[in-house]
Structures are given as structure tokens and as C-alpha cells.
Short mmCIF file of C-alpha atoms in Angstrom, two decimals:
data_model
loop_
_atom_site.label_atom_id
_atom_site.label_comp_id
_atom_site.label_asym_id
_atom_site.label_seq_id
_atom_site.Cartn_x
_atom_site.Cartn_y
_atom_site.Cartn_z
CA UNK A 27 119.34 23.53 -4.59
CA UNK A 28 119.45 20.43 -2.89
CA UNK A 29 121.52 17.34 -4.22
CA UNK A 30 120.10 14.76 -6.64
CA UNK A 31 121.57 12.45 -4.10
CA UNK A 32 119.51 13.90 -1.24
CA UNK A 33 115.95 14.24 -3.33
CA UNK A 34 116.62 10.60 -4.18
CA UNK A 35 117.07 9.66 -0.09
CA UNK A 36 113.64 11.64 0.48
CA UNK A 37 111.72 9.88 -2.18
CA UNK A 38 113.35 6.49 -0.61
CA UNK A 39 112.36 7.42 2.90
CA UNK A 40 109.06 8.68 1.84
CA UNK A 41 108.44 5.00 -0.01
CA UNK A 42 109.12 3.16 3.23
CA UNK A 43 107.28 5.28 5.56
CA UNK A 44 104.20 4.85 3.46
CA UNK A 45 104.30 1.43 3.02
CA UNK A 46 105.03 1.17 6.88
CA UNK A 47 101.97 3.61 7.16
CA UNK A 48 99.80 1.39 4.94
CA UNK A 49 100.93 -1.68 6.51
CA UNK A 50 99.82 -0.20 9.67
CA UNK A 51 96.27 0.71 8.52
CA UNK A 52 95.97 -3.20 6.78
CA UNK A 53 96.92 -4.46 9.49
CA UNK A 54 94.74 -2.29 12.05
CA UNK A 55 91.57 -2.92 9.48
CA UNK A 56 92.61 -7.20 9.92
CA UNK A 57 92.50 -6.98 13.80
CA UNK A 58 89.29 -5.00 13.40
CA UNK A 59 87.55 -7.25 11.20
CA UNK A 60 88.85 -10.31 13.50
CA UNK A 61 87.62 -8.49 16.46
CA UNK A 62 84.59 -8.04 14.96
CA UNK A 63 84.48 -11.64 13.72
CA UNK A 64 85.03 -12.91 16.83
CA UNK A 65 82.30 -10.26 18.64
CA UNK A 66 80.20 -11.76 15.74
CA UNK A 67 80.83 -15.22 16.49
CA UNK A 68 80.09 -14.49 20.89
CA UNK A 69 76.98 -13.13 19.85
CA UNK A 70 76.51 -15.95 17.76
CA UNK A 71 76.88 -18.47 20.45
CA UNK A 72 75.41 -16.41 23.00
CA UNK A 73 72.06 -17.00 21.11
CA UNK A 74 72.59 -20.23 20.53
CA UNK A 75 73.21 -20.95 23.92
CA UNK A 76 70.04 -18.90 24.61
CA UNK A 77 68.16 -21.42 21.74
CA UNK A 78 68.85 -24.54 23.24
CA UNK A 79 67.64 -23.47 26.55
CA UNK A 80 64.53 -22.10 25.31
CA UNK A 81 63.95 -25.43 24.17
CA UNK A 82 64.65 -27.20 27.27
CA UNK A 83 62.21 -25.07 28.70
CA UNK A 84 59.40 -24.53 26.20
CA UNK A 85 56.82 -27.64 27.03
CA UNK A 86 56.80 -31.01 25.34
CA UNK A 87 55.13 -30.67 22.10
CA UNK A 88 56.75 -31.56 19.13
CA UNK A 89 57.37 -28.05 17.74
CA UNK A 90 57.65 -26.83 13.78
CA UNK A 91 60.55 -24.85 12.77
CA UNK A 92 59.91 -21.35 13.64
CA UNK A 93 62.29 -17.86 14.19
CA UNK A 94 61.50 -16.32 17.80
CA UNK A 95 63.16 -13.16 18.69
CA UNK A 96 64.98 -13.86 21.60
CA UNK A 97 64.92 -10.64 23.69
CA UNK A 98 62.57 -8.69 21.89
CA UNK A 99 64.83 -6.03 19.84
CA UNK A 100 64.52 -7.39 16.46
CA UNK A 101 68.05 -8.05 16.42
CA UNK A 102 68.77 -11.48 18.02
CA UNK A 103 66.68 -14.24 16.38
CA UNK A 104 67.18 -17.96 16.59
CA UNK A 105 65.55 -20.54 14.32
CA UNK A 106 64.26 -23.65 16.37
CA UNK A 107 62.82 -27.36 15.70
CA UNK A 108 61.80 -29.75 18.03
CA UNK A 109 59.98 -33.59 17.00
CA UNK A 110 60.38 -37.12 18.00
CA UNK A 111 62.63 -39.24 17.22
CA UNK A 112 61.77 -42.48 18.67
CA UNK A 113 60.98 -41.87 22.17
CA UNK A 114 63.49 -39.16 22.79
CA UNK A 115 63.04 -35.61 21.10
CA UNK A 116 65.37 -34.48 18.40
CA UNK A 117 65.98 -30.69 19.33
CA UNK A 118 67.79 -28.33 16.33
CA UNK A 119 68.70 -25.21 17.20
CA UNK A 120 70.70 -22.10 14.44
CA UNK A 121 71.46 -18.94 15.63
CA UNK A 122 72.40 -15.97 12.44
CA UNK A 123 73.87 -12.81 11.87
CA UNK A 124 74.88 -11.43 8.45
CA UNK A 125 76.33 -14.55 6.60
CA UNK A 126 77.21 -16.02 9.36
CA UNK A 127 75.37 -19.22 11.21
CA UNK A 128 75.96 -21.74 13.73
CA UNK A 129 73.85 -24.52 15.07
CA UNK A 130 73.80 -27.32 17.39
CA UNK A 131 71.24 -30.94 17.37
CA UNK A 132 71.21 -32.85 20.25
CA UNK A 133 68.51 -35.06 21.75
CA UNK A 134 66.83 -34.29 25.01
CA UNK A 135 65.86 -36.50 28.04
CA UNK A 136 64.25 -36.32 31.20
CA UNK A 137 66.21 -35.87 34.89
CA UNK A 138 65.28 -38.81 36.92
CA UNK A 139 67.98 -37.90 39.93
CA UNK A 140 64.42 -37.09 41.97
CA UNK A 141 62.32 -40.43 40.63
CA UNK A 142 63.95 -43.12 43.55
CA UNK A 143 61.08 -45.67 42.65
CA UNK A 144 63.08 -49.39 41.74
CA UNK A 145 59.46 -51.28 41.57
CA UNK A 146 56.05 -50.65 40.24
CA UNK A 147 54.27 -53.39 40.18
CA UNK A 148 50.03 -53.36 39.46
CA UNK A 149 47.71 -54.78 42.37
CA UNK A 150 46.15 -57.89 41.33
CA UNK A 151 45.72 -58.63 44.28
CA UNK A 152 48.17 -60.89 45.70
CA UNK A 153 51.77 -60.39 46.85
CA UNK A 154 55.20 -60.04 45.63
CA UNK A 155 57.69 -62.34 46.98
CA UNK A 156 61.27 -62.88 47.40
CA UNK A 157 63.83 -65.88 47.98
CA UNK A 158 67.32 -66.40 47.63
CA UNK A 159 69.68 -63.35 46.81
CA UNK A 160 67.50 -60.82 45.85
CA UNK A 161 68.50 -57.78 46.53
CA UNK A 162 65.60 -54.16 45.81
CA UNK A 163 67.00 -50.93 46.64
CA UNK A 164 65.05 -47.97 46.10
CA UNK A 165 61.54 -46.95 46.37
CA UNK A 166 58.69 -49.63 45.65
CA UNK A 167 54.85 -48.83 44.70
CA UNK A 168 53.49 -52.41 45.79
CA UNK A 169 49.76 -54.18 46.04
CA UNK A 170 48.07 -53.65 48.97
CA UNK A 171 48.84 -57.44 49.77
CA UNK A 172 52.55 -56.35 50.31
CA UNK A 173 55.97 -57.72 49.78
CA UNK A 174 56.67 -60.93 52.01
CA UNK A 175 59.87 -63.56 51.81
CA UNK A 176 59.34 -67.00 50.42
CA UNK A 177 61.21 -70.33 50.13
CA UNK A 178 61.72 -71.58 46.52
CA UNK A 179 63.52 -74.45 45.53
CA UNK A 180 63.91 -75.18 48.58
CA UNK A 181 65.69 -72.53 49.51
CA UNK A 182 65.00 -69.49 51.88
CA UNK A 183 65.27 -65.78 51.20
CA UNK A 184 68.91 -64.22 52.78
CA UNK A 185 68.82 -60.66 51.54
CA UNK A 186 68.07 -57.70 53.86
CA UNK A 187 65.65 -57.60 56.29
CA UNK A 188 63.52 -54.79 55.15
CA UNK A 189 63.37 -56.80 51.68
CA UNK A 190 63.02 -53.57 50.19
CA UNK A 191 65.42 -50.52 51.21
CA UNK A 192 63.27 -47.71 50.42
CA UNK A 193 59.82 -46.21 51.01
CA UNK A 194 56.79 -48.39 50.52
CA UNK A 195 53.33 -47.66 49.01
CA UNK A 196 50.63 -48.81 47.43
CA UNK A 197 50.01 -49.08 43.80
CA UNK A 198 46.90 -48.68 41.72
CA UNK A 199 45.19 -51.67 39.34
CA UNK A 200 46.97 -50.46 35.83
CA UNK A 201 50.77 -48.46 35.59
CA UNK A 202 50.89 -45.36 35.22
CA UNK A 203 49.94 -44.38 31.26
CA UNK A 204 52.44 -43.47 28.28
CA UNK A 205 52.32 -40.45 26.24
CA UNK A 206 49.74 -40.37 24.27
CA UNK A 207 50.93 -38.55 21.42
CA UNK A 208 54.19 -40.50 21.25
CA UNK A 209 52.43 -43.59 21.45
CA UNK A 210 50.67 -42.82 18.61
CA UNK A 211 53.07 -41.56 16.12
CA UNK A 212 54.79 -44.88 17.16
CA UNK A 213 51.71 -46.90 15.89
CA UNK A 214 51.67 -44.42 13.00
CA UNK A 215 54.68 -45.29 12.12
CA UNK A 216 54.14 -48.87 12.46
CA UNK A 217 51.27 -48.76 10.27
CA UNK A 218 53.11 -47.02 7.50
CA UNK A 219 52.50 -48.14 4.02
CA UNK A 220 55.71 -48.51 2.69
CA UNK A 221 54.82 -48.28 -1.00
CA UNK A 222 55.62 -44.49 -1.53
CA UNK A 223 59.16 -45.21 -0.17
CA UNK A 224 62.27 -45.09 -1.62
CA UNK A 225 63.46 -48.98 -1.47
CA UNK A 226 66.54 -49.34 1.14
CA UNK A 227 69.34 -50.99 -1.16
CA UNK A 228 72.64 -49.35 0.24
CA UNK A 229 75.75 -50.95 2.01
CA UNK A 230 76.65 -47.77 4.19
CA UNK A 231 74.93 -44.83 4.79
CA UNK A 232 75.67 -41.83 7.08
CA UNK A 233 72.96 -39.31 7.54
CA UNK A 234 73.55 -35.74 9.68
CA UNK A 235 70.36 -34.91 11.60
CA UNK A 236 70.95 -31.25 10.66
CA UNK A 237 69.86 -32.66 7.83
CA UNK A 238 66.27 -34.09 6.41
CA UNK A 239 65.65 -37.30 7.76
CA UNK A 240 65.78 -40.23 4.96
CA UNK A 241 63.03 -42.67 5.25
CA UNK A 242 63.35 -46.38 3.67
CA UNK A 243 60.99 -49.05 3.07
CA UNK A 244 62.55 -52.40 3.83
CA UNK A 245 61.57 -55.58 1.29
CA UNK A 246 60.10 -58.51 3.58
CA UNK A 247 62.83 -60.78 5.68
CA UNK A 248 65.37 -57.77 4.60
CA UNK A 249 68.76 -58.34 6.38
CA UNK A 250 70.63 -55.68 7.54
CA UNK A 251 74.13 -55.65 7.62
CA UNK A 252 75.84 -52.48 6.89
CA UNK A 253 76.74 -49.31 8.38
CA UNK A 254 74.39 -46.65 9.08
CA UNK A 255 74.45 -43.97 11.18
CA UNK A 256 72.48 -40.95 11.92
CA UNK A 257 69.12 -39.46 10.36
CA UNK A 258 67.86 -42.76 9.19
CA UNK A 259 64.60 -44.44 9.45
CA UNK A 260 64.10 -47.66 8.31
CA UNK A 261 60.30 -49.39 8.03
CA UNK A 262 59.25 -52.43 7.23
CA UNK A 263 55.57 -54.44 6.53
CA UNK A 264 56.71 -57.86 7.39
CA UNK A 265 59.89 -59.23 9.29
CA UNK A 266 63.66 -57.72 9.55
CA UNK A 267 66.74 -59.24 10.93
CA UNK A 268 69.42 -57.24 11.92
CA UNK A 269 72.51 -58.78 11.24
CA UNK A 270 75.33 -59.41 14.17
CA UNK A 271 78.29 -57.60 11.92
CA UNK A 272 75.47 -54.09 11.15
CA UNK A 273 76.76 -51.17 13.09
CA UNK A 274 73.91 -49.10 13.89
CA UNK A 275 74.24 -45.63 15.19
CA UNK A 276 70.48 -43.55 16.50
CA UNK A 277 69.05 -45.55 13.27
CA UNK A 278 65.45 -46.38 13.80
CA UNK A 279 63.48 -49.41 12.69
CA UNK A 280 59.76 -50.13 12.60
CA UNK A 281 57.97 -53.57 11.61
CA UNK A 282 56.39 -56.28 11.92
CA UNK A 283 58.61 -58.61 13.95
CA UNK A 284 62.52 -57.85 14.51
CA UNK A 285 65.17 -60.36 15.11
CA UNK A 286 68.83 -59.35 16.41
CA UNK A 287 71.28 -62.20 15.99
CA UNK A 288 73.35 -62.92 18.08
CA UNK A 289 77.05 -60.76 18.99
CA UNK A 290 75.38 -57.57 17.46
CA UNK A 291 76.48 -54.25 19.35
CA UNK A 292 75.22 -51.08 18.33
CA UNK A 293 72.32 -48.22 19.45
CA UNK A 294 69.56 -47.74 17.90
CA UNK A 295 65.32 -47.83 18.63
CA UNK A 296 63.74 -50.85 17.54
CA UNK A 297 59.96 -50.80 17.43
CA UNK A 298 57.75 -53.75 16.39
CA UNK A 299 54.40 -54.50 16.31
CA UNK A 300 54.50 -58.31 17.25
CA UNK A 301 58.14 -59.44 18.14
CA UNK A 302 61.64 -58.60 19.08
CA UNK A 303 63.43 -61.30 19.49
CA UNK A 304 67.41 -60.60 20.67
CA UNK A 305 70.01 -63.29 20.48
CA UNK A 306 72.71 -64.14 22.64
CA UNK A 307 75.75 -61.43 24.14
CA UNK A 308 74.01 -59.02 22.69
CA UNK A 309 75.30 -54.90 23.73
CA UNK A 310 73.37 -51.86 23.12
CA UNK A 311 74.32 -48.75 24.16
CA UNK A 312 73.24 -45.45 25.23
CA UNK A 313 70.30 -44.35 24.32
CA UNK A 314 68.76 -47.46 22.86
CA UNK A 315 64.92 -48.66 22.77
CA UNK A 316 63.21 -51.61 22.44
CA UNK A 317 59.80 -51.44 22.16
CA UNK A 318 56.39 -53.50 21.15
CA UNK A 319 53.30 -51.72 20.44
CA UNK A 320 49.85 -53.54 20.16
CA UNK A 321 48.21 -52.25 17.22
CA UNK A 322 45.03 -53.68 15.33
CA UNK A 323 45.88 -56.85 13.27
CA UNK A 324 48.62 -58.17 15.71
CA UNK A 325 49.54 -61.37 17.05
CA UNK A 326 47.59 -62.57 20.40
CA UNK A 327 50.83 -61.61 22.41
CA UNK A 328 53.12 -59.24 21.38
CA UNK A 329 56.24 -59.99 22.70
CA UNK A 330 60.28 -59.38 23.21
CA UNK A 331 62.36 -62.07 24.36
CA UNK A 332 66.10 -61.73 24.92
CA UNK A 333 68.72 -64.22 24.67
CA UNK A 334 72.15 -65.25 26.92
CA UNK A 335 74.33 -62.31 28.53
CA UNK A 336 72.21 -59.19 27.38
CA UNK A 337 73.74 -55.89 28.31
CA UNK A 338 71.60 -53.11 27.78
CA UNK A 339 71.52 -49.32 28.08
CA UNK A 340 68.43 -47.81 27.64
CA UNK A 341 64.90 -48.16 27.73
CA UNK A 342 62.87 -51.52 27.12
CA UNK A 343 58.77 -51.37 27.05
CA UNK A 344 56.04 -53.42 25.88
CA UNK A 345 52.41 -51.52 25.22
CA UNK A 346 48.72 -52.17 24.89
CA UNK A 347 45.73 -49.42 25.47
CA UNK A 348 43.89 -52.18 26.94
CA UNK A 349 44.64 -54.56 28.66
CA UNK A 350 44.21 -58.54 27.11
CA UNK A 351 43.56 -61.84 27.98
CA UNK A 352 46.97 -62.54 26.32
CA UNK A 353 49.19 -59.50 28.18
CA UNK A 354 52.11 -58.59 26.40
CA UNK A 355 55.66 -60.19 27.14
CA UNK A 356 59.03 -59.24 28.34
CA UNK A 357 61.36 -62.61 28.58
CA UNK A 358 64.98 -62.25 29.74
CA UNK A 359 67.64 -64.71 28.97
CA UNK A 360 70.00 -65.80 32.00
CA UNK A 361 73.16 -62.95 32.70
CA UNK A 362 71.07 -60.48 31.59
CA UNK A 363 71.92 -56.56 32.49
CA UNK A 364 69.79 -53.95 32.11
CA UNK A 365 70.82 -50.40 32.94
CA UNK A 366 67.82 -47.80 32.15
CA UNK A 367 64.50 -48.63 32.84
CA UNK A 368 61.95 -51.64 32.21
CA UNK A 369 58.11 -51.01 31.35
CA UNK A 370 55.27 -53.47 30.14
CA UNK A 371 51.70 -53.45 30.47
CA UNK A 372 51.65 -56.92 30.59
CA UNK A 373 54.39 -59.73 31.82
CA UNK A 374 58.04 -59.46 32.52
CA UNK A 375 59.64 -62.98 32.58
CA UNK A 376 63.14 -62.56 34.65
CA UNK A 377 65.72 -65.70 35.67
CA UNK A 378 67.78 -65.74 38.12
CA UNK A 379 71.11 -63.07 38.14
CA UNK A 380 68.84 -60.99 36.48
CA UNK A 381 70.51 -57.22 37.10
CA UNK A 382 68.61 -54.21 37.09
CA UNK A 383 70.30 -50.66 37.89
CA UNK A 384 67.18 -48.64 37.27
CA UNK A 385 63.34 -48.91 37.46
CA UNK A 386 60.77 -51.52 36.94
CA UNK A 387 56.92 -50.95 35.94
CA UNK A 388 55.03 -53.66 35.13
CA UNK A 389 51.74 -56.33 36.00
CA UNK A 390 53.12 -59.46 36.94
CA UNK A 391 56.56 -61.37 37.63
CA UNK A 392 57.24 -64.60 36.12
CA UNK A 393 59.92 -66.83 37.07
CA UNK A 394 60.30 -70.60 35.51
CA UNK A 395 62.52 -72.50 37.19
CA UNK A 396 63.02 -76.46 35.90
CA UNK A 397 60.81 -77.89 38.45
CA UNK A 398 57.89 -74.70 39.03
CA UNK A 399 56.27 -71.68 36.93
CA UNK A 400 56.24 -68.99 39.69
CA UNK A 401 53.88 -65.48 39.62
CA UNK A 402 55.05 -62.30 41.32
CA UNK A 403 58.74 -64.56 42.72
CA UNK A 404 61.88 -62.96 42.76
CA UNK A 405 64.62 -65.58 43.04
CA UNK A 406 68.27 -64.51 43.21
CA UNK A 407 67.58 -61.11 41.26
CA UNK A 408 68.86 -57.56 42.04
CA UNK A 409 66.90 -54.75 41.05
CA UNK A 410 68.59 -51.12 42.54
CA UNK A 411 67.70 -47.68 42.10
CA UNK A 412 71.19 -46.45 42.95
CA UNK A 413 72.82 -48.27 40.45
CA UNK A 414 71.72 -46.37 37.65
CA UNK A 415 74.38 -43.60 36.76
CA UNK A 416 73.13 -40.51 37.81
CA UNK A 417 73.71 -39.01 34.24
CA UNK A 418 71.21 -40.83 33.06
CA UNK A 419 68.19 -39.48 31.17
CA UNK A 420 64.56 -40.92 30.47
CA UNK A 421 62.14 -40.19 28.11
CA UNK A 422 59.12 -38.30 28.07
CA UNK A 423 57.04 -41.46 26.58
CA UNK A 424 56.64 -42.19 30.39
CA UNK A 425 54.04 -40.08 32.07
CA UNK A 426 53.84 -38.96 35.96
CA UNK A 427 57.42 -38.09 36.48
CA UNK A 428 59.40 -35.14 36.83
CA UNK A 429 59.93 -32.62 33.32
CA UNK A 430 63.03 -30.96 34.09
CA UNK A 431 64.48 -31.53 30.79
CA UNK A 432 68.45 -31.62 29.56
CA UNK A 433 70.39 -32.38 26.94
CA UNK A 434 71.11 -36.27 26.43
CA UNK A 435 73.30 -36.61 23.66
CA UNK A 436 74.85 -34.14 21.04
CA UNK A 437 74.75 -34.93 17.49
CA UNK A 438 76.35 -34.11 14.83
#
């Protein structure tokens, strides 16, 4: 018979080799579970990945949130949403498996590394002209009547001797158009009655744009000065001003007539149907829009006029269907920067040290000088193609260009 010291050494060793058994098995069943977890999560991202590509390549509608089966086994599904948000597209993407989901929002631009044009500018028969400084590099669709150099002011023009360092054609009577269907949920949105909206009253706001988008109606000559960032849009029937100390952040705003005052930094899309009017060192960064859209009811000339020292990043236009005795207005205050592109069916008033690194589209030049109003004169302005960073990404509002599409921002 075996010792009662012995039998007691057994049972000890038998304890410890089963909890070193079981301890084995917990721990094999973890790294299994994490392994799957993480095969889980690859998958995961794989389809995601797979998501936001479809999307870059699926048209340019506006698209409803829908599940597509992304290879056609029933087993890898992605849900997807695509719509406007100003005059970029808002693109939300969430891939699933199990309990498990992971998404991604982001808007989406346009590559413009193939679009070399600096200059569009509508025949009306009669020339542009340069003096001074001014520099244009890039690509140029000119009237028939050409591009010659000019005194002004007595002085002559000293740039390069091409005047323009790129390839020259001809351009037609009107620009080329906008998107139609952007343009008009722009003017739908500019027509909104506010009634049925919830009354903007808060301080600070921060929306996420995987969420639903909050709409506000703003009371007339509203001044806003807070915070607000993310899935906001704010509308308004009569006149806003947009204090210097508001940090915007992707916020819209629609109405009537917009001032900025002056010192305000921030990004956002601004979209009015008679004014903008921008104070002095004002900054807006990338992706920011300023916009004016003629619409029924509006003032003879819908306009945007910018103050001192403007930097801007981004995309500045001024629209009518057709055009008016009283063309819309683009005026630009002295050190003004613009880096993006420039587009009105209508009048773009530039002074000189005007600095564009991007594109120009529009009917007519005007310069005022103290002495002389001058038409289709550049004096001592530099408009270049190259300038523009080449990450930069336009918007699908502008028609006749390139539809290569890619991601332009990621939100959160």
C-alpha cells in the first residue's frame, strides 16, 4: 500500500498539471479567438477598402444608402451612401461581419493634375491684354482676337515674351456649364423655407457626418460666433454675418446675403443668393466655397466682393443660367491670394498683386485703377497653373473636365 505521504504528492501533482493543462487550453482558445478577431477585423477592412473604391468609381450621382455584395458570394457586403455636400460629395462607406462594423466618411474631389488650363476667358470679341508684371503660366482658352501687351499707366508690359507660357486656343461665347443637378439643389437649398426648422440657438456644436446631418434655420441679421464643426447646415431667409472670433469647420451656410468680418479664419461653403461680402485678412482653408447663385427674386447683380489680404483655399464662383444685362460680380481686394480655382459667369474685378495658383473661367476682366476703368487688362497680376499644389482636388460642380475621382479629405 502506498504511503499517505505519496497519495498526497500524486493528488498535488495531479492539481498542477491540470491547471497547467487548463491554462494551456484558455490560453490556446484566447489566441484563437484573437486570431480570429483580427482575421475578422482584415476582412473587415478589406471590404471597406473595397467600399470606398467602389465609390470612387461608381458615376456621379448622388446615391441612397444601399448594401451591394461585393464579390458576389453572399458573404462580403458593404453598406454605401453617397450625396452632396456643398459642391463636393460626402461619401460613407461600413463594411460588417457578425457584431462587428467599421466605416470610414470622407469627401471626394476631382484630379486636375491633367487640366493645365490657367485662363478661360469668353469671346466678346475683343482682346485680353497685359502690362506691367503679369505673369500667366499654363494653358489659356482665349477670344479669337488674342492676347496682345499694352501700356497702362504709363507703363509697358515686362513679363515674358510669349505673354502666356502654355498652349493657346480659342474659346467659345459662354464658359463651359456647371452641373446641373448640383446647381440646383444649391438653389433648392437657397430657396428653403425655413419655417419647419429647428431655430439655431447654440454656442458650440460638433456634429459627426457618420451621423444625420442637423439642419438650422437662422433668425434674420443672425450673428454667428461660436464653434461648430462637422454635419451642420445652417440656412437663412434674410442676411447672416459670420463673426471674426466663429470657428467654422465643413459647416455650410445658405442665404440671402453673407458678410464675413474681418480676421475670421475657418473652412466652410458659403452660398448666397445676392451677396458675400468678405472683410479684410481674411483665411479660409482647404476645401472652402464661396459661391452666388442667381435665383428668381434676386438683386440686379449678385455679387462677392473681398476685402484687404484675402488668402484663400478653395473654390470661388459666381452663377446665372442666363446671362444679364447686370452680369454677376467677383471683386478682389488688393494682396489677395487665391489658391484653387476662380469661376463666374459674369465679371471678375482683380487689382494689382492679385495671385492666382490655379485656374480662371470667366467673361470679362476689370481693372480700376485711380485714374482709368480698364476691360479685359491685366496689370501687375500673376495667374499660374503650376502653382497650384498638385494634391489638390476640384469639384464635380464644374463640367468638361477630367472624372478620375479620389478621396479629398477624411472625416470623422
Amino acid at each position: 500500500m502506498l504511503k499517505a505521504g505519496a497519495l498526497y504528492f500524486a493528488i498535488v501533482v495531479a492539481f498542477f498539471i491540470a491547471i497547467i493543462t487548463a491554462s494551456l487550453i484558455m490560453l490556446a482558445a484566447h489566441f484563437r479567438t484573437s486570431y480570429m478577431k483580427e482575421m475578422r477585423y482584415a476582412r473587415l477592412l478589406n471590404n471597406l477598402n473595397s467600399g470606398v473604391a467602389y465609390l470612387l468609381t461608381d458615376g456621379d450621382m448622388p446615391t441612397p444608402k444601399k448594401e451591394i455584395d461585393l464579390f458576389g458570394k453572399q458573404s462580403d457586403s458593404v453598406i454605401i451612401e453617397r450625396k452632396n455636400w456643398g459642391v463636393y460629395d460626402l461619401a460613407v462607406v461600413r463594411a460588417h461581419i457578425l457584431g462587428d462594423t467599421i466605416g470610414k466618411v470622407f469627401f471626394t474631389g476631382i484630379n486636375t493634375e491633367k487640366d493645365l488650363d490657367v485662363l478661360y476667358l469668353s469671346d466678346e470679341d475683343r482682346p485680353v491684354s497685359v502690362s506691367g508684371k503679369t505673369l500667366l503660366i499654363g494653358n489659356g482658352m482665349l477670344p479669337k482676337a488674342g492676347i496682345k501687351q499694352s501700356y497702362a499707366e504709363g507703363k509697358p508690359y515686362t513679363g515674358i515674351k510669349q505673354l502666356l507660357d502654355g498652349k493657346i486656343t480659342s474659346s467659345n461665347r459662354t464658359l463651359k456649364g456647371l452641373n446641373n443637378n448640383m446647381v440646383k439643389e444649391l438653389e433648392s437649398k437657397l430657396k428653403t423655407n425655413g419655417k419647419l426648422l429647428e431655430t439655431f440657438k447654440l454656442a458650440r456644436l460638433k456634429v459627426s457626418f457618420k451621423d444625420s446631418t442637423r439642419i438650422f434655420k437662422l433668425l434674420p441679421g443672425k450673428r454667428i460666433d461660436g464653434e461648430l464643426t462637422g454635419n451642420i447646415i445652417l440656412i437663412s431667409d434674410t442676411s447672416v454675418v459670420i463673426s471674426a472670433t466663429a470657428k467654422l469647420n465643413n459647416v455650410q451656410v445658405y442665404a440671402q446675403s453673407v458678410t464675413v468680418e474681418s480676421g475670421f479664419k475657418g473652412k466652410c461653403q458659403i452660398f448666397a443668393r445676392d451677396s458675400v461680402v468678405v472683410g479684410d485678412q481674411v483665411s479660409f482653408d482647404y476645401p472652402s466655397t464661396i459661391g452666388v447663385v442667381r435665383v428668381a427674386g434676386a438683386v440686379d447683380q449678385p455679387s462677392i466682393t473681398f476685402g484687404e489680404g484675402l488668402l484663400f483655399n478653395g473654390i470661388i464662383f459666381s452663377y446665372e443660367d442666363k446671362r444679364s444685362p447686370m452680369q454677376t460680380l467677383i471683386s478682389f481686394g488688393k494682396g489677395n491670394r487665391l489658391n484653387g480655382e476662380l469661376y463666374s459667369t459674369g465679371l471678375v474685378k482683380v487689382q494689382k498683386g492679385m495671385f492666382i495658383a490655379g485656374k480662371v473661367s470667366c467673361n470679362r476682366f476689370i481693372m480700376q485703377t485711380p485714374v482709368t476703368l480698364y476691360e479685359n487688362f491685366l496689370i501687375d497680376v500673376v495667374f499660374n497653373r503650376k502653382a497650384r499644389s498638385k494634391y489638390y482636388m476640384s469639384s464635380r460642380l464644374f463640367e468638361g473636365q477630367a472624372k478620375e475621382k479620389g478621396v479629398l479629405e477624411w472625416l470623422k
